[in-house]
Short mmCIF file of C-alpha atoms and ligand atoms in Angstrom, two decimals:
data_model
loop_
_atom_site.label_atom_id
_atom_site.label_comp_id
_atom_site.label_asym_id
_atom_site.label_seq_id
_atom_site.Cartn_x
_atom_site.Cartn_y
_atom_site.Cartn_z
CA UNK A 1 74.28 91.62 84.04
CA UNK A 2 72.84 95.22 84.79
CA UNK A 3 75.87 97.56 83.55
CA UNK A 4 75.43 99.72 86.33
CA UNK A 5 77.62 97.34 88.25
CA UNK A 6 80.43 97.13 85.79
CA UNK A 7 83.67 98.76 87.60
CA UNK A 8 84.40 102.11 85.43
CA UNK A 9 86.09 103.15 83.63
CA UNK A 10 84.09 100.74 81.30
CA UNK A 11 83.14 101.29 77.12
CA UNK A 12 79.48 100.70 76.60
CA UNK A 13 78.06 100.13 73.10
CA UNK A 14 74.10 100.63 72.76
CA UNK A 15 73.16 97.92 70.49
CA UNK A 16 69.71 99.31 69.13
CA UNK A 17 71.72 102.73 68.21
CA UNK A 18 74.89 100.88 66.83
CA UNK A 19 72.62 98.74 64.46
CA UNK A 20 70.52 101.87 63.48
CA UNK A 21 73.54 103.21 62.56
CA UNK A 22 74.54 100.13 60.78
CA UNK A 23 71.35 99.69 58.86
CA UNK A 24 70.85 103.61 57.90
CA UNK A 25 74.88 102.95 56.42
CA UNK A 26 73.64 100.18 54.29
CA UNK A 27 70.85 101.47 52.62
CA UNK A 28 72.44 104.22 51.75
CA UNK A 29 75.35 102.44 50.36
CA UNK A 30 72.49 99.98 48.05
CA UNK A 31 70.66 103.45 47.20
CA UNK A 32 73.59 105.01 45.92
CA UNK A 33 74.87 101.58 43.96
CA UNK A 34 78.08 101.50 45.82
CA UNK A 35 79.69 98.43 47.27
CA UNK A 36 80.24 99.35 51.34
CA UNK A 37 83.53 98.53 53.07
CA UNK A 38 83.19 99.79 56.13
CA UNK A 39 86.16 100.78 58.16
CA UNK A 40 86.91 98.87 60.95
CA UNK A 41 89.95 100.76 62.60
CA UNK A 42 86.84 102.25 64.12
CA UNK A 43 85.89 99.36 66.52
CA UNK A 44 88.66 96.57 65.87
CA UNK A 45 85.64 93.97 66.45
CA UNK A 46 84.87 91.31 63.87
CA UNK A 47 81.07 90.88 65.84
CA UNK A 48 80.18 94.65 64.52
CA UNK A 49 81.42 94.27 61.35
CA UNK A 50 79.18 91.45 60.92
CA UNK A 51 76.36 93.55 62.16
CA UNK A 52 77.72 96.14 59.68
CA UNK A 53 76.52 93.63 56.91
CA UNK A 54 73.35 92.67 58.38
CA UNK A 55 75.01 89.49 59.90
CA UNK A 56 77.69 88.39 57.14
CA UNK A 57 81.25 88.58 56.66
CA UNK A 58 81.31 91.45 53.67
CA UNK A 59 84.33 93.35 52.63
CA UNK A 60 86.02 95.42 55.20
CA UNK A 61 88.94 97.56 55.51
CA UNK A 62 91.40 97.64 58.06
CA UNK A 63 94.13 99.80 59.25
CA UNK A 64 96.71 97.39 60.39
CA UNK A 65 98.05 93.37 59.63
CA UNK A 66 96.85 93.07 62.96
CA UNK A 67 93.63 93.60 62.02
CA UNK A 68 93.74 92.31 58.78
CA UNK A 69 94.73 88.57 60.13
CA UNK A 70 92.34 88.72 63.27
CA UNK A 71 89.76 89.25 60.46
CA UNK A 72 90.49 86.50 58.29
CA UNK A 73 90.92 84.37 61.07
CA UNK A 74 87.10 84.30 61.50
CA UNK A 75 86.26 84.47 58.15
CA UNK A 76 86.47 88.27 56.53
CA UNK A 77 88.55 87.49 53.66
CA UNK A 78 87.85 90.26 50.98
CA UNK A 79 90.16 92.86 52.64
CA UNK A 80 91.94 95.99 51.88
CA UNK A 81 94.59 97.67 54.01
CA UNK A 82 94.02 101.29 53.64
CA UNK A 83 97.76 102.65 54.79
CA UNK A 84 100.14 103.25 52.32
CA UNK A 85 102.67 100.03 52.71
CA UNK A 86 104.92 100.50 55.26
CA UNK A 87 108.59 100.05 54.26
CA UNK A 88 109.55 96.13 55.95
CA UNK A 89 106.12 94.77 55.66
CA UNK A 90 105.88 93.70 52.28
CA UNK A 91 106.35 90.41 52.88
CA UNK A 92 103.26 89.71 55.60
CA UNK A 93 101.01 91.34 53.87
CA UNK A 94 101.64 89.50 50.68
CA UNK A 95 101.68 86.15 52.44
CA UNK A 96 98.36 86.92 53.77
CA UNK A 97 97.10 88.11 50.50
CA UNK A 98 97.73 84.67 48.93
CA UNK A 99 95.69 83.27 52.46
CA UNK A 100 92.66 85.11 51.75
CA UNK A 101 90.13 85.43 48.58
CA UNK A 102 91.36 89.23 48.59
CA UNK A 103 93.54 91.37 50.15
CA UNK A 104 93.96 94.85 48.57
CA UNK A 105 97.48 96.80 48.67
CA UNK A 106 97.68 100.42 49.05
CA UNK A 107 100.36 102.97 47.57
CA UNK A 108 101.48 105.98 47.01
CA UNK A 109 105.15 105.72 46.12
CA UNK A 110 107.34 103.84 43.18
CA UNK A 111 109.59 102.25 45.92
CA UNK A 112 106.46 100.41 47.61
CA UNK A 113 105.43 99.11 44.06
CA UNK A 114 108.63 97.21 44.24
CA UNK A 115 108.61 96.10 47.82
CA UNK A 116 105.03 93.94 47.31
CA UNK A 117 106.70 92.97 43.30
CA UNK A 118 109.53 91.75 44.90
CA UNK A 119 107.68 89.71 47.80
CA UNK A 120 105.10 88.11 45.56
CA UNK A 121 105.91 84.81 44.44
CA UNK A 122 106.65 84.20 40.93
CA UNK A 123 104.00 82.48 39.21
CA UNK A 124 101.86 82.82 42.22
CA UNK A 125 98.94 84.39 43.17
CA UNK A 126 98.89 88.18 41.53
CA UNK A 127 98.67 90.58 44.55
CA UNK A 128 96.12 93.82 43.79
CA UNK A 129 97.54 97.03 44.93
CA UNK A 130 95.67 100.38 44.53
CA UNK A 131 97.26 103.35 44.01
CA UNK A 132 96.41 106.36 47.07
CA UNK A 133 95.26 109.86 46.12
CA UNK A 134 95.44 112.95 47.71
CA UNK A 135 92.05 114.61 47.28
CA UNK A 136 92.64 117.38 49.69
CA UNK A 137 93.67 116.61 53.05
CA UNK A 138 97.38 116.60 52.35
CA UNK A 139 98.34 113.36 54.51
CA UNK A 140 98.53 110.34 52.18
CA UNK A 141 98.43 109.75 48.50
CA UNK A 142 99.55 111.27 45.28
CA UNK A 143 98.35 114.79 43.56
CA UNK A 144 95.60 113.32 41.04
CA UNK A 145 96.88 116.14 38.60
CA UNK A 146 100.58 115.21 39.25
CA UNK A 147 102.48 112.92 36.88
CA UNK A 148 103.43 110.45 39.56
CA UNK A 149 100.03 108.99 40.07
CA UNK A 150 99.75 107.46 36.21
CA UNK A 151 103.53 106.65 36.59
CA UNK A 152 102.89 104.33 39.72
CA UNK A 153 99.61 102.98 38.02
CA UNK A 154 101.40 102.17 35.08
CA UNK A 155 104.08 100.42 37.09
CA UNK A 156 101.78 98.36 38.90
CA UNK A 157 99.67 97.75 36.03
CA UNK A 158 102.63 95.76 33.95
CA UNK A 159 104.07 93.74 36.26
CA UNK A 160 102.81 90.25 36.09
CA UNK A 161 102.85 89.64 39.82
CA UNK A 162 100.91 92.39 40.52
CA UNK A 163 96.78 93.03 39.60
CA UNK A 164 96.00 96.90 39.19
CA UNK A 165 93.06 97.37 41.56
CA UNK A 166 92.20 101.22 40.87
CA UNK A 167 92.03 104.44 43.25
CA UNK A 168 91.56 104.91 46.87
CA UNK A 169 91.14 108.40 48.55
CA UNK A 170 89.91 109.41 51.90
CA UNK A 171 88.94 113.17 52.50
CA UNK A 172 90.29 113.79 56.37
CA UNK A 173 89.69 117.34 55.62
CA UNK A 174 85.98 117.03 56.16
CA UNK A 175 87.06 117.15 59.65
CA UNK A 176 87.88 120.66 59.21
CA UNK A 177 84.41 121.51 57.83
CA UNK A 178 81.77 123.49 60.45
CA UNK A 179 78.68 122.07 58.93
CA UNK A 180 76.59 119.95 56.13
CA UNK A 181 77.46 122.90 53.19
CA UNK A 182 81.04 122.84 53.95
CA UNK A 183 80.97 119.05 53.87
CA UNK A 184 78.98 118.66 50.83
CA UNK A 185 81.79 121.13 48.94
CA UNK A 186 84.51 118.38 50.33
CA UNK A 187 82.46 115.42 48.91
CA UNK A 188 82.66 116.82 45.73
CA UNK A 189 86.15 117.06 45.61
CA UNK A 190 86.82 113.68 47.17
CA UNK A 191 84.75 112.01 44.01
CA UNK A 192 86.18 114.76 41.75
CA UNK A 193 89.49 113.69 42.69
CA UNK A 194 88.77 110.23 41.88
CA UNK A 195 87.10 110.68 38.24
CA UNK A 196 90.10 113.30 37.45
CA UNK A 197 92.66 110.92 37.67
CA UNK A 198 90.65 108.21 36.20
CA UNK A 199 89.81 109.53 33.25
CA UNK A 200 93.50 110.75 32.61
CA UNK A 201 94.67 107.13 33.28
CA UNK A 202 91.36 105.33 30.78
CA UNK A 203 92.70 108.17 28.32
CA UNK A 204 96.20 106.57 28.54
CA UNK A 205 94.45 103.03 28.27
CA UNK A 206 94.64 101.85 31.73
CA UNK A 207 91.17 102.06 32.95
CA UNK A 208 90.35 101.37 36.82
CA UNK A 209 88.72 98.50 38.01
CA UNK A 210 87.69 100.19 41.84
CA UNK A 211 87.20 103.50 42.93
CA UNK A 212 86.88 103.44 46.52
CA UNK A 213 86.73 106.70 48.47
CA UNK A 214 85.15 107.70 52.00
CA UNK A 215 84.48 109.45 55.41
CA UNK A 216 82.08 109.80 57.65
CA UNK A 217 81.06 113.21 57.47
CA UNK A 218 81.51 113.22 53.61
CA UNK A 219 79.03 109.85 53.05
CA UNK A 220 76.19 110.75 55.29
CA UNK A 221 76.17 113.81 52.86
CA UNK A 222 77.00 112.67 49.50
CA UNK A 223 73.81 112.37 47.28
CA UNK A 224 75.86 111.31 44.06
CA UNK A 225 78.33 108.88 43.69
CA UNK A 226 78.01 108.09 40.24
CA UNK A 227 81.32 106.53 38.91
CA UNK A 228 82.14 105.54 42.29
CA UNK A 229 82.34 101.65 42.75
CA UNK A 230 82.99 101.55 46.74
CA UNK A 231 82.76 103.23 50.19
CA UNK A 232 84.67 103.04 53.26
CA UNK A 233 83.14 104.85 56.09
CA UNK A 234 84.36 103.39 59.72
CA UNK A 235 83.28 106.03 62.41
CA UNK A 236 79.45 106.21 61.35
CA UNK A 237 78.79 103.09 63.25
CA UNK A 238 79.61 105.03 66.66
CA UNK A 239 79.27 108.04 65.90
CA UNK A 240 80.12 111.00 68.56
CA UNK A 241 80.36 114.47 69.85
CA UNK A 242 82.96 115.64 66.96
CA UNK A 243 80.63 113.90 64.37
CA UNK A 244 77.14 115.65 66.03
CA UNK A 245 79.09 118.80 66.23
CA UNK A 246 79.51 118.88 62.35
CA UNK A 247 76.41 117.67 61.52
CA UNK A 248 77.11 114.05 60.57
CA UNK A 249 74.63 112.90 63.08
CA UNK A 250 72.22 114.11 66.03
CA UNK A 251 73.79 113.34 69.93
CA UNK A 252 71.07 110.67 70.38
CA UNK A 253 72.65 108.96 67.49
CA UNK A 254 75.85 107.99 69.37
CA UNK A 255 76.40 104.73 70.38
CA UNK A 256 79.70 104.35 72.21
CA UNK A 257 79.90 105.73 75.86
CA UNK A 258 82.46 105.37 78.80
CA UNK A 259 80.84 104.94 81.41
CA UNK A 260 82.55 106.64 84.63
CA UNK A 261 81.92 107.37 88.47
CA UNK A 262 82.23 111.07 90.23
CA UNK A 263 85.21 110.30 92.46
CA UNK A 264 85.74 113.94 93.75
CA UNK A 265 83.76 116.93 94.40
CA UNK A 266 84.73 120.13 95.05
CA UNK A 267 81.79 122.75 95.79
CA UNK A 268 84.27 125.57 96.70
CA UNK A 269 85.72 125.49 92.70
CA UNK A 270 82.26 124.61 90.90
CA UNK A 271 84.16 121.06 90.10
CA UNK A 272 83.75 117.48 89.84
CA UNK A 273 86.35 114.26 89.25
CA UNK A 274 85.56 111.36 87.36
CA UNK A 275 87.66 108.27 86.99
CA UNK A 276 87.84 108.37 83.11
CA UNK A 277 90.83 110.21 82.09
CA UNK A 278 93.10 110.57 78.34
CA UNK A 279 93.48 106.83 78.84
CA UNK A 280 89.84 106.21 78.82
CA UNK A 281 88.78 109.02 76.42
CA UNK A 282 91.52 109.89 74.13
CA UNK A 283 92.97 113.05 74.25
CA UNK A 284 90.92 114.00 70.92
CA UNK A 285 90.66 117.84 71.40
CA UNK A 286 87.01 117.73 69.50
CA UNK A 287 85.10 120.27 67.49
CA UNK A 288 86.72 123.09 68.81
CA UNK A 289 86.31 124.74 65.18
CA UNK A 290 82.70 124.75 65.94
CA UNK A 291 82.45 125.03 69.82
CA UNK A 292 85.54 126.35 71.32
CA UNK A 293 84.13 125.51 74.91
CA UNK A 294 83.29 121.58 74.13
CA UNK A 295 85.47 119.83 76.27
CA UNK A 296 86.63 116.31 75.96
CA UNK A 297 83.07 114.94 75.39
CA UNK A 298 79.79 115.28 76.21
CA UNK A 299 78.16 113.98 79.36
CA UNK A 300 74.81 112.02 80.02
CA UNK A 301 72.65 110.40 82.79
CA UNK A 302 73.35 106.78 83.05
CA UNK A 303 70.46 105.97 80.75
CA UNK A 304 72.70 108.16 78.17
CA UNK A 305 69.15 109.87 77.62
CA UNK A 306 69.22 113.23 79.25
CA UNK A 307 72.56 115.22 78.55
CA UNK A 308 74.51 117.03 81.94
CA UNK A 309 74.57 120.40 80.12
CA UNK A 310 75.91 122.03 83.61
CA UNK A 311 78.80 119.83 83.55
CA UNK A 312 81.63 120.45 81.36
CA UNK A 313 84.73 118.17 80.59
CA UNK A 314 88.01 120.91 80.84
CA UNK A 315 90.76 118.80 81.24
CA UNK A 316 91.99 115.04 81.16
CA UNK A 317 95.26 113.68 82.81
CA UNK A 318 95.82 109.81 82.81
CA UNK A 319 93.15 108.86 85.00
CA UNK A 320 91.15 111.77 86.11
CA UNK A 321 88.68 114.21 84.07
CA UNK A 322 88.00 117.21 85.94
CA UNK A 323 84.88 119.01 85.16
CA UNK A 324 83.68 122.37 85.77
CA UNK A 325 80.29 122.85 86.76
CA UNK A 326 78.42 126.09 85.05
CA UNK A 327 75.85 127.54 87.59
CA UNK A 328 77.96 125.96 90.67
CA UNK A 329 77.48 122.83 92.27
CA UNK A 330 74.73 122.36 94.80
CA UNK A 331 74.91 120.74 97.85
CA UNK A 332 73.31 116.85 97.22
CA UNK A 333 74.15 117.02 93.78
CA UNK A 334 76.29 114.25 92.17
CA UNK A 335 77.06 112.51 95.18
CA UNK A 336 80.24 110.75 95.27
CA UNK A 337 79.56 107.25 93.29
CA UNK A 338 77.10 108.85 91.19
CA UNK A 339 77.84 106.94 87.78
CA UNK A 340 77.43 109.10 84.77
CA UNK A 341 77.97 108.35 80.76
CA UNK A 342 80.58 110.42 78.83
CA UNK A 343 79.80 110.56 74.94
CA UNK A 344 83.78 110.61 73.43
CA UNK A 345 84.75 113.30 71.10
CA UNK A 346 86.42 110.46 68.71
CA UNK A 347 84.99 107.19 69.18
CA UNK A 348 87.33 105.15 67.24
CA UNK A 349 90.29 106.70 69.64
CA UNK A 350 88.24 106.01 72.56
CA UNK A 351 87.33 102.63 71.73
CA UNK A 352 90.77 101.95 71.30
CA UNK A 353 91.65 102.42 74.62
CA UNK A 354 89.36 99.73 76.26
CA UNK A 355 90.34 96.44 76.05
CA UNK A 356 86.52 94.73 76.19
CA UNK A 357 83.63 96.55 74.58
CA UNK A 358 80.19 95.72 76.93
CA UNK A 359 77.27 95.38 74.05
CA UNK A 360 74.39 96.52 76.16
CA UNK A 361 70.45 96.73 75.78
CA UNK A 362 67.80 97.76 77.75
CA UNK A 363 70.31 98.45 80.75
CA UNK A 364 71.86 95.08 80.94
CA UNK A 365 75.09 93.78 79.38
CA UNK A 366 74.24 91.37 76.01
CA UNK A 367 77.69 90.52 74.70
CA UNK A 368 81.30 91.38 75.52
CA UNK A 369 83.25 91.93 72.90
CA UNK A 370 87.18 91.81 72.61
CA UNK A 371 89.08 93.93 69.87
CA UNK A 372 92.46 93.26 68.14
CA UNK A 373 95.18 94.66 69.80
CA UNK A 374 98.64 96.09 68.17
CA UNK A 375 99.77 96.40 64.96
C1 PLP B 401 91.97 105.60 54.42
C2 PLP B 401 90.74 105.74 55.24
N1 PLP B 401 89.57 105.30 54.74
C3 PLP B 401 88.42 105.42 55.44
C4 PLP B 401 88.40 105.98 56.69
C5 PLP B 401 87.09 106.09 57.44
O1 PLP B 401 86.75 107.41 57.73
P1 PLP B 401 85.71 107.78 58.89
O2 PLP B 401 86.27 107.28 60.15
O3 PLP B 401 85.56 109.26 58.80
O4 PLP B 401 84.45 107.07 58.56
C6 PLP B 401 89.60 106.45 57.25
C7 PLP B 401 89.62 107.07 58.57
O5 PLP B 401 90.57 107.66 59.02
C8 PLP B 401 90.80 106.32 56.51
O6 PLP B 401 91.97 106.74 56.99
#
């Protein structure tokens, strides 16, 4: 099927640039010795985290049990759920850790310790939990110079029912950065974080087995991640405007588009309508630390080749994006029905609105892919 005829709103995901993207993460991830589990909150889509691992089933991490299970169903079973445990779910994601080779735990609080302890079976399978730090971006996870952190490990660590898997930290805050130095300066920390706590916690004789850590924008950076055992990057196999904005990647390199139709024009106020709107492209404000005027993405041609620099995104309500033309908007151009290709400003949000993504090539429609829904 040519994708030109898809009805739009409609998520496209260029192969050749997705697997690129894919290919460039896994070398990187064998150059630096590091085991890669990418993220998959990103795309919810067990067919491109296969791709991912150059056409296995490799580790993965997930955001939700909904995820987790859809997974496993089709054969990803070394897993790690990468949200603190939520209070009342103990006992799911324990019964799905004994269904799977592996299913890693996260927390970053005494009481959760206890929840998964008290859901595991005795003289069952031990369930590994991992203990969240904080290595910056103040959301999740415990200060790595704090005293809770080797308390919780400690916990975990002598409880039969329980295996101690190590430390997991995430830097968000290289979201905040405007550019490669900035990012490189937030790497550091991440992995600083990390060996900090570590080395407090081999002094004390509990040494960690993983140390998992990861962004986007902090991995296509990092040159040394010696110590460092894993890496979780999710958005890198998208990409998008946020991420070329800060320097993760160029434009070209983005590989998930919305494809949407001009369904108003309006010559008198230099303006255009298109039929993707925050439930299509997320309401993800973008870099507007780097380019106050970006808009809610970036628009392309239908070949997502040549970018619409005239036309600018300046507001989103459910279904409508109305754009602003810079320079005005000639008579002839964009003609009612013309179908252009908006570049999101966050991918993974974006993709999560769409229930099919279309894998295409060459203009035409390869696969159709359905994510996991819910939570
Ligand atoms: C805990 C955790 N690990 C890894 C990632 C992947 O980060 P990115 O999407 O920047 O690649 C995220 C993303 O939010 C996360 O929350």
């Amino acid at each position: 099927v040519p994708f030109a005829d898809l009805p739009t709103p409609c998520l496209l995901v260029d192969l050749d640039r997705l697997e690129a993207n894919a290919a460039a993460m896994r070398a990187r991830a064998l150059r630096l010795g590091v085991r890669l589990r990418p993220h998959v909150k990103t795309h919810k889509v067990p067919e491109i985290a296969r791709i991912q691992h150059g056409g296995v089933a490799g580790p993965i991490t997930v955001s939700t049990l909904a995820e987790a299970r859809a997974f496993a169903a089709v054969g990803f079973v070394d897993l790690c759920w990468a949200l603190p445990l939520p209070a009342g779910r103990a006992a799911e994601a324990v019964a799905l850790a004994e269904a799977v080779d592996r299913l890693v735990l996260l927390v970053d609080s005494p009481e959760a310790v206890g929840w998964i302890a008290a859901a595991a079976r005795p003289g069952g399978r031990r369930i590994p939990v991992a203990l969240k730090v904080d290595c910056g971006g103040r959301r999740a996870g415990v200060d790595p110079a704090g005293d809770e952190g080797p308390a919780i490990a400690a916990r975990i660590a002598e409880d039969p029912r329980l295996e101690w898997a190590g430390l997991l930290t995430h830097a968000g805050h290289a979201y905040a950065c405007r550019g490669p130095a900035e990012v490189e300066a937030v790497a550091c920390q991440e992995r600083g974080a990390l060996l900090a706590l570590a080395a407090r916690l081999g002094r004390a004789g509990l040494p960690c087995p993983d140390l998992s850590l990861g962004s986007t924008p902090t991995l296509v950076h990092a040159e040394d991640l010696a110590g460092v055992t894993e890496v979780r990057p999710g958005n890198y196999v998208f990409f998008d405007a946020f991420q070329a904005a800060v320097g993760s990647c160029r434009i070209e390199d983005c590989a998930l588009s919305v494809l949407c139709t001009v369904i108003g024009r309006h010559p008198a106020r230099a303006a255009l309508v298109l039929d993707a709107g925050a439930l299509a492209l997320s309401l993800d404000p973008g870099p507007r630390h780097v380019d106050p005027g970006c808009g809610f993405g970036a628009v392309f041609d239908t070949a997502l080749a040549e970018r619409c620099g005239a036309l600018r995104i300046a507001a989103l309500s459910q279904e409508h994006a109305r754009v602003e033309v810079r320079g005005g908007l000639p008579p002839g151009a964009f003609p009612l029905g013309t179908r252009l290709r908006i570049v999101p400003n966050h991918a993974c949000l974006a993709a999560a609105c769409h229930p099919v993504h279309h894998a295409v090539r060459a203009g035409r429609v390869v696969a159709r892919w359905v994510p996991v829904r819910g939570w």
